[in-house]
Amino acid sequence: MLRYTQCADPTESAARRERMRKAEEQGQMEESARRIVRNLFGTAPEVNQMEDLVPSAERIPATLRLGPPTQSPPAAAPPNTENPVKRKPGRPPGKRTVQQSPKLLKGLGRDIMLKSAGWEVGNGESINIWEKPWLNITSPLRPMGPPPEEFQNLTVADLLLPSTREWNRNMIQRILPFEEHRILTIKPSLTGAPDKLSWLNTTSGEYSTKTGIFTAEETLSKAVACAREWATSQISLPRSARTPPSSVTNPMDCALIKTDAAWNERLNIAGLGWTIASQDKSSSFSSPAHHVSSPLVAEGLAVREAVLKCRELGLARIIIESDSAVLIKALQTKASLAGLYGILIDIISVTSSFDFVSFKWISRDNNVVADTLAKQILSFELGLIAPPTFV
């Protein structure tokens, strides 16, 4: 019995002990013993002979000899042959947790930011012309290398005239002749404002969760922004929808400045016009501007020239009016506009020294004089550039 119940497999051993316990309780052990004796002697012993073979002492219960009954292990469920679940080879199913190194995540975030950011020129002192992207506001563009050894450490400030902070064209033609036109369209700060790192392909140049990923819709709007901003700023409202003029449009102690710009897209030339009306007199001014990349830049240049003239004249309280709604809103809220950083920061810096300043939008119909001045100077400048005709 001991040999029968003891085997290498614990589960099978427990099952054998259980079968022996049940067989002894049902009297099958005695019957098995009779059969063994009958087979050994070849006879059928009587019941009393069989009883002589079994000790007369009281039988020990099976539970004491074989131990308590054990529960047989549950039978395995039959395989589901109707709709077997197909599993791909490899890792077992389940949620996989991947832990990234903080240094790795930081490095990835930094790389993404650098690929989507560019520098807008203020004073140019913090921008190495070879290492940092600064040539474009829509893509991280920098001059092609390798740089000459003598010019490796040059910054954008080295390409500016120290006295006026305008571009030094002789220096540009010497170092970056193939990038001259692109560089001249960048308008640096005339007041020496620091350079700014901006988020590319956005209207404001500021980073947000909405602009972290560049969408196709924004790409399309960017492609037509140049044409639409000019058309929007020049739209005349219907007579029934025009805003009636305010009863107090020009306080007695403030000078009223009206600005406007005209832009030639083919040659990137703009005409800037502005008027200054104070209590005792009214003056008109105009000037051309070359390498102007958009009509919005032209409008900003007109306002900057006007406030610089007001500072030159010693005016302390001014109201500036323009028919460019985008520009006026940015000046009112001190918001950023991509490509206009140097211009806007100069306007805010100069007007901060005034006792009072206000920016207001006006319709084109109320800005006829400044508009005429801008168109006249633009026409004159185009006449100087156009080749002479021989009769």
mmCIF file of C-alpha atoms in Angstrom:
data_model
loop_
_atom_site.group_PDB
_atom_site.id
_atom_site.type_symbol
_atom_site.label_atom_id
_atom_site.label_comp_id
_atom_site.label_asym_id
_atom_site.label_seq_id
_atom_site.Cartn_x
_atom_site.Cartn_y
_atom_site.Cartn_z
ATOM 1 C CA MET A 1 0.000 0.000 0.000
ATOM 2 C CA LEU A 2 2.810 2.352 0.872
ATOM 3 C CA ARG A 3 4.522 1.683 -2.427
ATOM 4 C CA TYR A 4 1.273 2.267 -4.272
ATOM 5 C CA THR A 5 0.623 5.647 -2.626
ATOM 6 C CA GLN A 6 4.207 6.922 -2.789
ATOM 7 C CA CYS A 7 5.201 8.197 -6.222
ATOM 8 C CA ALA A 8 7.187 11.093 -7.643
ATOM 9 C CA ASP A 9 4.144 13.144 -8.670
ATOM 10 C CA PRO A 10 2.527 14.704 -5.544
ATOM 11 C CA THR A 11 -0.802 15.102 -7.303
ATOM 12 C CA GLU A 12 -0.898 11.456 -8.338
ATOM 13 C CA SER A 13 0.188 10.328 -4.854
ATOM 14 C CA ALA A 14 -2.662 12.277 -3.260
ATOM 15 C CA ALA A 15 -5.129 10.803 -5.763
ATOM 16 C CA ARG A 16 -3.973 7.250 -4.992
ATOM 17 C CA ARG A 17 -4.360 7.757 -1.225
ATOM 18 C CA GLU A 18 -7.858 9.076 -1.800
ATOM 19 C CA ARG A 19 -8.801 6.066 -3.941
ATOM 20 C CA MET A 20 -7.478 3.664 -1.248
ATOM 21 C CA ARG A 21 -9.410 5.449 1.488
ATOM 22 C CA LYS A 22 -12.681 5.248 -0.433
ATOM 23 C CA ALA A 23 -12.075 1.607 -1.348
ATOM 24 C CA GLU A 24 -11.465 0.644 2.311
ATOM 25 C CA GLU A 25 -14.589 2.488 3.447
ATOM 26 C CA GLN A 26 -16.649 0.598 0.887
ATOM 27 C CA GLY A 27 -15.116 -2.801 1.803
ATOM 28 C CA GLN A 28 -13.333 -3.210 -1.485
ATOM 29 C CA MET A 29 -9.977 -3.779 0.281
ATOM 30 C CA GLU A 30 -11.235 -7.015 1.873
ATOM 31 C CA GLU A 31 -12.583 -8.278 -1.410
ATOM 32 C CA SER A 32 -9.280 -7.501 -3.076
ATOM 33 C CA ALA A 33 -7.421 -9.434 -0.340
ATOM 34 C CA ARG A 34 -9.685 -12.520 -0.868
ATOM 35 C CA ARG A 35 -8.967 -12.440 -4.588
ATOM 36 C CA ILE A 36 -5.205 -12.231 -3.959
ATOM 37 C CA VAL A 37 -5.332 -15.253 -1.578
ATOM 38 C CA ARG A 38 -7.552 -17.230 -3.981
ATOM 39 C CA ASN A 39 -5.102 -16.631 -6.788
ATOM 40 C CA LEU A 40 -2.137 -17.679 -4.610
ATOM 41 C CA PHE A 41 -3.674 -20.980 -3.321
ATOM 42 C CA GLY A 42 -5.821 -21.732 -6.326
ATOM 43 C CA THR A 43 -8.865 -22.362 -4.074
ATOM 44 C CA ALA A 44 -11.852 -20.429 -2.904
ATOM 45 C CA PRO A 45 -11.424 -20.081 0.818
ATOM 46 C CA GLU A 46 -14.391 -19.918 3.116
ATOM 47 C CA VAL A 47 -15.371 -16.751 4.700
ATOM 48 C CA ASN A 48 -14.143 -18.026 8.093
ATOM 49 C CA GLN A 49 -10.746 -18.854 6.579
ATOM 50 C CA MET A 50 -10.493 -15.368 5.263
ATOM 51 C CA GLU A 51 -11.427 -13.995 8.629
ATOM 52 C CA ASP A 52 -8.509 -16.033 10.181
ATOM 53 C CA LEU A 53 -6.118 -14.208 7.930
ATOM 54 C CA VAL A 54 -7.314 -10.786 9.145
ATOM 55 C CA PRO A 55 -6.262 -9.814 12.668
ATOM 56 C CA SER A 56 -9.028 -9.903 15.217
ATOM 57 C CA ALA A 57 -8.023 -6.587 16.693
ATOM 58 C CA GLU A 58 -10.284 -3.649 16.012
ATOM 59 C CA ARG A 59 -9.634 -2.169 12.587
ATOM 60 C CA ILE A 60 -7.800 1.157 12.516
ATOM 61 C CA PRO A 61 -9.899 3.751 10.688
ATOM 62 C CA ALA A 62 -8.687 4.639 7.245
ATOM 63 C CA THR A 63 -8.530 8.327 8.129
ATOM 64 C CA LEU A 64 -5.902 7.572 10.806
ATOM 65 C CA ARG A 65 -3.840 5.327 8.564
ATOM 66 C CA LEU A 66 -4.077 7.297 5.331
ATOM 67 C CA GLY A 67 -4.637 10.816 6.653
ATOM 68 C CA PRO A 68 -7.536 13.210 5.982
ATOM 69 C CA PRO A 69 -9.177 13.143 2.584
ATOM 70 C CA THR A 70 -7.588 15.440 0.042
ATOM 71 C CA GLN A 71 -9.418 17.376 -2.608
ATOM 72 C CA SER A 72 -8.532 16.326 -6.068
ATOM 73 C CA PRO A 73 -7.305 19.142 -8.294
ATOM 74 C CA PRO A 74 -9.999 20.715 -10.502
ATOM 75 C CA ALA A 75 -10.179 19.307 -13.942
ATOM 76 C CA ALA A 76 -8.858 21.519 -16.679
ATOM 77 C CA ALA A 77 -11.483 23.211 -18.829
ATOM 78 C CA PRO A 78 -11.767 21.736 -22.313
ATOM 79 C CA PRO A 79 -10.235 23.885 -25.003
ATOM 80 C CA ASN A 80 -12.538 26.249 -26.850
ATOM 81 C CA THR A 81 -12.543 24.878 -30.347
ATOM 82 C CA GLU A 82 -15.484 26.950 -31.616
ATOM 83 C CA ASN A 83 -13.951 30.453 -31.471
ATOM 84 C CA PRO A 84 -10.276 30.122 -30.629
ATOM 85 C CA VAL A 85 -8.543 33.379 -29.683
ATOM 86 C CA LYS A 86 -5.691 34.113 -32.024
ATOM 87 C CA ARG A 87 -2.649 35.620 -30.373
ATOM 88 C CA LYS A 88 0.358 37.087 -32.067
ATOM 89 C CA PRO A 89 3.727 35.573 -31.253
ATOM 90 C CA GLY A 90 5.965 37.502 -28.909
ATOM 91 C CA ARG A 91 5.258 39.122 -25.556
ATOM 92 C CA PRO A 92 2.239 37.864 -23.546
ATOM 93 C CA PRO A 93 -0.760 40.167 -23.532
ATOM 94 C CA GLY A 94 -0.904 42.878 -20.920
ATOM 95 C CA LYS A 95 -0.092 46.507 -20.336
ATOM 96 C CA ARG A 96 3.524 47.299 -20.889
ATOM 97 C CA THR A 97 5.059 50.007 -18.778
ATOM 98 C CA VAL A 98 8.026 51.827 -20.225
ATOM 99 C CA GLN A 99 10.005 54.124 -17.998
ATOM 100 C CA GLN A 100 12.079 56.737 -19.756
ATOM 101 C CA SER A 101 15.098 58.331 -18.239
ATOM 102 C CA PRO A 102 14.430 61.957 -17.141
ATOM 103 C CA LYS A 103 17.622 62.995 -18.896
ATOM 104 C CA LEU A 104 16.436 61.324 -22.118
ATOM 105 C CA LEU A 105 13.026 63.015 -21.963
ATOM 106 C CA LYS A 106 14.651 66.361 -21.259
ATOM 107 C CA GLY A 107 16.972 65.895 -24.204
ATOM 108 C CA LEU A 108 14.102 64.955 -26.531
ATOM 109 C CA GLY A 109 12.068 67.999 -25.469
ATOM 110 C CA ARG A 110 15.042 70.265 -25.989
ATOM 111 C CA ASP A 111 15.674 68.868 -29.473
ATOM 112 C CA ILE A 112 12.030 69.377 -30.472
ATOM 113 C CA MET A 113 12.088 72.947 -29.208
ATOM 114 C CA LEU A 114 15.308 73.750 -31.060
ATOM 115 C CA LYS A 115 13.930 72.367 -34.314
ATOM 116 C CA SER A 116 10.789 74.519 -34.011
ATOM 117 C CA ALA A 117 12.333 77.758 -32.745
ATOM 118 C CA GLY A 118 14.244 80.603 -34.318
ATOM 119 C CA TRP A 119 15.808 83.900 -33.274
ATOM 120 C CA GLU A 120 14.379 87.336 -33.983
ATOM 121 C CA VAL A 121 16.986 90.052 -34.151
ATOM 122 C CA GLY A 122 17.029 92.805 -31.563
ATOM 123 C CA ASN A 123 20.550 94.102 -31.039
ATOM 124 C CA GLY A 124 22.077 90.913 -32.497
ATOM 125 C CA GLU A 125 24.561 90.452 -29.668
ATOM 126 C CA SER A 126 23.422 86.976 -28.581
ATOM 127 C CA ILE A 127 23.105 85.399 -32.050
ATOM 128 C CA ASN A 128 26.104 83.668 -33.576
ATOM 129 C CA ILE A 129 25.545 83.980 -37.314
ATOM 130 C CA TRP A 130 26.665 80.384 -37.991
ATOM 131 C CA GLU A 131 25.249 78.441 -35.050
ATOM 132 C CA LYS A 132 21.771 79.863 -34.413
ATOM 133 C CA PRO A 133 18.778 80.003 -36.817
ATOM 134 C CA TRP A 134 17.922 83.663 -37.464
ATOM 135 C CA LEU A 135 17.415 84.141 -41.213
ATOM 136 C CA ASN A 136 13.734 83.172 -41.376
ATOM 137 C CA ILE A 137 10.626 83.306 -39.190
ATOM 138 C CA THR A 138 9.004 80.209 -40.762
ATOM 139 C CA SER A 139 11.911 77.724 -40.681
ATOM 140 C CA PRO A 140 15.106 77.321 -38.595
ATOM 141 C CA LEU A 141 17.430 78.716 -41.250
ATOM 142 C CA ARG A 142 21.072 79.730 -40.764
ATOM 143 C CA PRO A 143 23.920 80.508 -43.196
ATOM 144 C CA MET A 144 25.580 77.577 -44.911
ATOM 145 C CA GLY A 145 29.031 76.624 -43.564
ATOM 146 C CA PRO A 146 31.758 75.972 -42.956
ATOM 147 C CA PRO A 147 32.543 79.515 -41.822
ATOM 148 C CA PRO A 148 35.937 81.081 -42.523
ATOM 149 C CA GLU A 149 38.231 80.798 -39.534
ATOM 150 C CA GLU A 150 38.450 84.574 -39.055
ATOM 151 C CA PHE A 151 34.631 84.901 -38.957
ATOM 152 C CA GLN A 152 33.725 81.878 -36.791
ATOM 153 C CA ASN A 153 32.779 83.900 -33.702
ATOM 154 C CA LEU A 154 30.885 86.702 -35.419
ATOM 155 C CA THR A 155 27.458 87.679 -34.115
ATOM 156 C CA VAL A 156 24.636 89.454 -35.899
ATOM 157 C CA ALA A 157 25.666 92.630 -34.075
ATOM 158 C CA ASP A 158 28.868 92.616 -36.138
ATOM 159 C CA LEU A 159 26.730 93.045 -39.254
ATOM 160 C CA LEU A 160 25.109 96.234 -37.909
ATOM 161 C CA LEU A 161 26.388 99.799 -38.018
ATOM 162 C CA PRO A 162 27.166 100.806 -34.407
ATOM 163 C CA SER A 163 25.901 104.374 -34.832
ATOM 164 C CA THR A 164 22.495 103.687 -36.392
ATOM 165 C CA ARG A 165 21.972 99.935 -35.793
ATOM 166 C CA GLU A 166 21.080 99.594 -39.463
ATOM 167 C CA TRP A 167 22.550 96.820 -41.604
ATOM 168 C CA ASN A 168 26.144 97.240 -42.742
ATOM 169 C CA ARG A 169 25.770 96.200 -46.375
ATOM 170 C CA ASN A 170 29.513 96.201 -47.037
ATOM 171 C CA MET A 171 30.041 93.737 -44.189
ATOM 172 C CA ILE A 172 27.166 91.545 -45.362
ATOM 173 C CA GLN A 173 28.467 91.456 -48.930
ATOM 174 C CA ARG A 174 31.883 90.473 -47.625
ATOM 175 C CA ILE A 175 30.773 87.633 -45.316
ATOM 176 C CA LEU A 176 27.322 86.490 -46.495
ATOM 177 C CA PRO A 177 26.852 87.779 -50.044
ATOM 178 C CA PHE A 178 24.312 85.089 -50.979
ATOM 179 C CA GLU A 179 22.096 85.944 -47.987
ATOM 180 C CA GLU A 180 22.096 89.729 -48.470
ATOM 181 C CA HIS A 181 18.495 90.145 -49.584
ATOM 182 C CA ARG A 182 17.167 87.806 -46.884
ATOM 183 C CA ILE A 183 19.132 89.640 -44.185
ATOM 184 C CA LEU A 184 18.027 93.107 -45.334
ATOM 185 C CA THR A 185 14.356 92.118 -44.973
ATOM 186 C CA ILE A 186 14.970 91.567 -41.246
ATOM 187 C CA LYS A 187 14.283 94.774 -39.319
ATOM 188 C CA PRO A 188 16.473 94.901 -36.182
ATOM 189 C CA SER A 189 15.738 97.010 -33.130
ATOM 190 C CA LEU A 190 16.945 100.607 -33.403
ATOM 191 C CA THR A 191 16.769 101.048 -29.628
ATOM 192 C CA GLY A 192 19.070 98.109 -28.826
ATOM 193 C CA ALA A 193 16.478 95.668 -27.487
ATOM 194 C CA PRO A 194 17.796 92.147 -26.717
ATOM 195 C CA ASP A 195 17.304 89.304 -29.183
ATOM 196 C CA LYS A 196 14.308 87.015 -28.793
ATOM 197 C CA LEU A 197 13.835 83.267 -29.283
ATOM 198 C CA SER A 198 10.484 82.734 -31.024
ATOM 199 C CA TRP A 199 8.320 79.761 -31.925
ATOM 200 C CA LEU A 200 8.343 79.383 -35.698
ATOM 201 C CA ASN A 201 5.315 79.102 -37.997
ATOM 202 C CA THR A 202 3.038 81.007 -35.645
ATOM 203 C CA THR A 203 1.453 84.422 -35.927
ATOM 204 C CA SER A 204 2.667 85.644 -32.546
ATOM 205 C CA GLY A 205 5.932 83.725 -32.259
ATOM 206 C CA GLU A 206 4.886 82.569 -28.794
ATOM 207 C CA TYR A 207 4.798 78.891 -27.750
ATOM 208 C CA SER A 208 1.588 77.251 -26.496
ATOM 209 C CA THR A 209 0.110 73.757 -26.387
ATOM 210 C CA LYS A 210 -1.934 74.615 -29.465
ATOM 211 C CA THR A 211 1.114 75.693 -31.453
ATOM 212 C CA GLY A 212 3.420 72.937 -30.234
ATOM 213 C CA ILE A 213 2.315 70.820 -33.209
ATOM 214 C CA PHE A 214 2.097 72.587 -36.529
ATOM 215 C CA THR A 215 -1.173 71.808 -38.273
ATOM 216 C CA ALA A 216 -1.966 71.727 -41.960
ATOM 217 C CA GLU A 217 -4.632 74.366 -41.472
ATOM 218 C CA GLU A 218 -2.098 76.792 -40.062
ATOM 219 C CA THR A 219 0.273 76.028 -42.925
ATOM 220 C CA LEU A 220 -2.397 76.978 -45.430
ATOM 221 C CA SER A 221 -3.334 80.154 -43.595
ATOM 222 C CA LYS A 222 0.327 81.110 -43.388
ATOM 223 C CA ALA A 223 0.685 80.840 -47.148
ATOM 224 C CA VAL A 224 -2.086 83.370 -47.811
ATOM 225 C CA ALA A 225 -1.568 85.584 -44.761
ATOM 226 C CA CYS A 226 0.513 88.152 -46.597
ATOM 227 C CA ALA A 227 -2.216 88.917 -49.135
ATOM 228 C CA ARG A 228 -5.109 88.739 -46.698
ATOM 229 C CA GLU A 229 -3.626 91.040 -44.044
ATOM 230 C CA TRP A 230 -3.261 93.826 -46.579
ATOM 231 C CA ALA A 231 -6.762 93.350 -47.939
ATOM 232 C CA THR A 232 -8.249 93.177 -44.432
ATOM 233 C CA SER A 233 -6.553 96.352 -43.275
ATOM 234 C CA GLN A 234 -7.799 98.268 -46.331
ATOM 235 C CA ILE A 235 -11.442 97.145 -46.300
ATOM 236 C CA SER A 236 -13.885 100.048 -46.157
ATOM 237 C CA LEU A 237 -17.000 99.457 -44.088
ATOM 238 C CA PRO A 238 -20.420 100.005 -45.699
ATOM 239 C CA ARG A 239 -21.928 103.391 -44.929
ATOM 240 C CA SER A 240 -24.678 101.823 -42.804
ATOM 241 C CA ALA A 241 -22.105 99.934 -40.691
ATOM 242 C CA ARG A 242 -19.587 102.709 -40.189
ATOM 243 C CA THR A 243 -18.861 103.699 -36.620
ATOM 244 C CA PRO A 244 -19.901 107.289 -35.923
ATOM 245 C CA PRO A 245 -17.001 109.494 -34.933
ATOM 246 C CA SER A 246 -16.525 110.017 -31.224
ATOM 247 C CA SER A 247 -17.365 113.410 -29.809
ATOM 248 C CA VAL A 248 -13.935 113.569 -28.173
ATOM 249 C CA THR A 249 -11.469 112.134 -30.686
ATOM 250 C CA ASN A 250 -8.574 114.507 -30.043
ATOM 251 C CA PRO A 251 -8.087 115.840 -26.502
ATOM 252 C CA MET A 252 -6.839 119.402 -26.498
ATOM 253 C CA ASP A 253 -3.540 118.528 -24.844
ATOM 254 C CA CYS A 254 -2.664 115.564 -27.116
ATOM 255 C CA ALA A 255 -1.090 115.516 -30.556
ATOM 256 C CA LEU A 256 -2.931 113.365 -33.106
ATOM 257 C CA ILE A 257 -0.754 111.177 -35.327
ATOM 258 C CA LYS A 258 -2.174 109.293 -38.317
ATOM 259 C CA THR A 259 -0.028 106.752 -40.164
ATOM 260 C CA ASP A 260 -0.351 104.618 -43.276
ATOM 261 C CA ALA A 261 1.807 102.636 -45.705
ATOM 262 C CA ALA A 262 1.751 101.548 -49.339
ATOM 263 C CA TRP A 263 3.622 98.413 -50.432
ATOM 264 C CA ASN A 264 4.943 97.050 -53.709
ATOM 265 C CA GLU A 265 5.105 93.275 -53.523
ATOM 266 C CA ARG A 266 7.260 92.680 -56.595
ATOM 267 C CA LEU A 267 10.119 94.926 -55.460
ATOM 268 C CA ASN A 268 9.479 94.775 -51.683
ATOM 269 C CA ILE A 269 9.433 98.557 -51.458
ATOM 270 C CA ALA A 270 7.086 100.534 -49.210
ATOM 271 C CA GLY A 271 6.035 104.142 -48.912
ATOM 272 C CA LEU A 272 5.481 105.429 -45.371
ATOM 273 C CA GLY A 273 3.282 108.442 -44.619
ATOM 274 C CA TRP A 274 2.153 110.115 -41.404
ATOM 275 C CA THR A 275 0.684 113.385 -40.170
ATOM 276 C CA ILE A 276 1.120 115.123 -36.822
ATOM 277 C CA ALA A 277 -1.607 117.540 -35.744
ATOM 278 C CA SER A 278 -1.229 119.545 -32.542
ATOM 279 C CA GLN A 279 -2.970 122.634 -31.192
ATOM 280 C CA ASP A 280 -0.994 125.161 -33.172
ATOM 281 C CA LYS A 281 0.025 123.371 -36.371
ATOM 282 C CA SER A 282 -0.244 120.293 -38.572
ATOM 283 C CA SER A 283 2.692 118.623 -40.352
ATOM 284 C CA SER A 284 3.014 115.898 -42.984
ATOM 285 C CA PHE A 285 5.902 113.436 -43.398
ATOM 286 C CA SER A 286 6.821 110.571 -45.692
ATOM 287 C CA SER A 287 9.770 108.301 -46.411
ATOM 288 C CA PRO A 288 10.535 105.217 -48.536
ATOM 289 C CA ALA A 289 11.514 101.845 -47.108
ATOM 290 C CA HIS A 290 13.349 99.097 -48.983
ATOM 291 C CA HIS A 291 13.470 95.333 -48.418
ATOM 292 C CA VAL A 292 10.027 95.242 -46.785
ATOM 293 C CA SER A 293 8.718 91.685 -46.666
ATOM 294 C CA SER A 294 4.996 92.295 -46.029
ATOM 295 C CA PRO A 295 2.366 95.026 -45.807
ATOM 296 C CA LEU A 296 2.126 94.536 -42.054
ATOM 297 C CA VAL A 297 5.840 95.248 -41.718
ATOM 298 C CA ALA A 298 5.291 98.405 -43.789
ATOM 299 C CA GLU A 299 2.500 99.557 -41.454
ATOM 300 C CA GLY A 300 4.725 98.919 -38.453
ATOM 301 C CA LEU A 301 7.601 100.868 -39.981
ATOM 302 C CA ALA A 302 5.269 103.831 -40.549
ATOM 303 C CA VAL A 303 4.235 103.880 -36.876
ATOM 304 C CA ARG A 304 7.856 103.537 -35.720
ATOM 305 C CA GLU A 305 8.985 106.454 -37.892
ATOM 306 C CA ALA A 306 6.089 108.532 -36.576
ATOM 307 C CA VAL A 307 6.844 107.963 -32.875
ATOM 308 C CA LEU A 308 10.555 108.612 -33.459
ATOM 309 C CA LYS A 309 9.611 111.950 -35.071
ATOM 310 C CA CYS A 310 7.335 112.753 -32.098
ATOM 311 C CA ARG A 311 10.232 112.149 -29.711
ATOM 312 C CA GLU A 312 12.439 114.343 -31.874
ATOM 313 C CA LEU A 313 9.847 117.140 -31.727
ATOM 314 C CA GLY A 314 9.562 116.827 -27.948
ATOM 315 C CA LEU A 315 5.899 115.812 -27.858
ATOM 316 C CA ALA A 316 4.805 114.265 -24.545
ATOM 317 C CA ARG A 317 1.143 113.305 -25.097
ATOM 318 C CA ILE A 318 0.128 111.601 -28.339
ATOM 319 C CA ILE A 319 -2.662 109.595 -29.926
ATOM 320 C CA ILE A 320 -1.610 107.274 -32.771
ATOM 321 C CA GLU A 321 -4.178 106.165 -35.323
ATOM 322 C CA SER A 322 -3.771 103.579 -38.096
ATOM 323 C CA ASP A 323 -6.067 101.624 -40.418
ATOM 324 C CA SER A 324 -4.163 98.353 -39.714
ATOM 325 C CA ALA A 325 -6.350 96.507 -37.207
ATOM 326 C CA VAL A 326 -3.777 93.757 -36.612
ATOM 327 C CA LEU A 327 -1.019 96.219 -35.773
ATOM 328 C CA ILE A 328 -3.165 98.394 -33.502
ATOM 329 C CA LYS A 329 -4.415 95.381 -31.548
ATOM 330 C CA ALA A 330 -0.849 94.156 -31.010
ATOM 331 C CA LEU A 331 0.233 97.589 -29.759
ATOM 332 C CA GLN A 332 -2.777 97.922 -27.470
ATOM 333 C CA THR A 333 -2.200 94.531 -25.854
ATOM 334 C CA LYS A 334 1.616 94.548 -26.176
ATOM 335 C CA ALA A 335 1.355 91.248 -28.020
ATOM 336 C CA SER A 336 4.027 89.781 -30.285
ATOM 337 C CA LEU A 337 3.861 89.481 -34.048
ATOM 338 C CA ALA A 338 6.292 87.182 -35.825
ATOM 339 C CA GLY A 339 8.701 89.155 -38.009
ATOM 340 C CA LEU A 340 7.910 92.479 -36.313
ATOM 341 C CA TYR A 341 9.778 91.984 -33.038
ATOM 342 C CA GLY A 342 12.365 94.725 -33.620
ATOM 343 C CA ILE A 343 9.716 97.178 -34.842
ATOM 344 C CA LEU A 344 7.161 96.584 -32.082
ATOM 345 C CA ILE A 345 9.714 96.627 -29.278
ATOM 346 C CA ASP A 346 11.027 99.967 -30.560
ATOM 347 C CA ILE A 347 7.533 101.495 -30.656
ATOM 348 C CA ILE A 348 6.791 100.333 -27.100
ATOM 349 C CA SER A 349 10.210 101.456 -25.875
ATOM 350 C CA VAL A 350 9.956 104.957 -27.381
ATOM 351 C CA THR A 351 6.350 105.582 -26.328
ATOM 352 C CA SER A 352 7.089 104.470 -22.763
ATOM 353 C CA SER A 353 8.941 107.745 -22.284
ATOM 354 C CA PHE A 354 5.843 109.813 -23.173
ATOM 355 C CA ASP A 355 3.453 111.119 -20.543
ATOM 356 C CA PHE A 356 0.473 109.720 -22.421
ATOM 357 C CA VAL A 357 0.056 107.476 -25.469
ATOM 358 C CA SER A 358 -2.965 105.808 -27.023
ATOM 359 C CA PHE A 359 -3.287 103.528 -30.081
ATOM 360 C CA LYS A 360 -6.535 103.603 -32.059
ATOM 361 C CA TRP A 361 -7.831 101.975 -35.195
ATOM 362 C CA ILE A 362 -9.515 104.142 -37.847
ATOM 363 C CA SER A 363 -11.089 103.279 -41.174
ATOM 364 C CA ARG A 364 -9.335 103.958 -44.449
ATOM 365 C CA ASP A 365 -11.813 106.726 -45.244
ATOM 366 C CA ASN A 366 -10.625 108.620 -42.175
ATOM 367 C CA ASN A 367 -6.968 108.173 -43.106
ATOM 368 C CA VAL A 368 -6.909 109.693 -46.585
ATOM 369 C CA VAL A 369 -4.072 112.168 -46.040
ATOM 370 C CA ALA A 370 -1.580 109.629 -44.663
ATOM 371 C CA ASP A 371 -2.592 107.150 -47.351
ATOM 372 C CA THR A 372 -1.953 109.722 -50.070
ATOM 373 C CA LEU A 373 1.464 110.572 -48.632
ATOM 374 C CA ALA A 374 2.459 106.902 -48.571
ATOM 375 C CA LYS A 375 1.360 106.290 -52.165
ATOM 376 C CA GLN A 376 3.096 109.404 -53.445
ATOM 377 C CA ILE A 377 6.483 108.531 -51.938
ATOM 378 C CA LEU A 378 6.158 104.943 -53.145
ATOM 379 C CA SER A 379 5.368 106.092 -56.681
ATOM 380 C CA PHE A 380 8.321 108.461 -56.619
ATOM 381 C CA GLU A 381 10.671 105.711 -55.419
ATOM 382 C CA LEU A 382 9.453 103.286 -58.080
ATOM 383 C CA GLY A 383 10.080 105.961 -60.696
ATOM 384 C CA LEU A 384 13.699 106.204 -59.597
ATOM 385 C CA ILE A 385 14.158 102.460 -59.888
ATOM 386 C CA ALA A 386 12.344 101.952 -63.190
ATOM 387 C CA PRO A 387 14.657 101.993 -66.248
ATOM 388 C CA PRO A 388 14.389 105.085 -68.458
ATOM 389 C CA THR A 389 12.326 104.861 -71.617
ATOM 390 C CA PHE A 390 13.642 106.312 -74.860
ATOM 391 C CA VAL A 391 11.275 107.798 -77.410
#
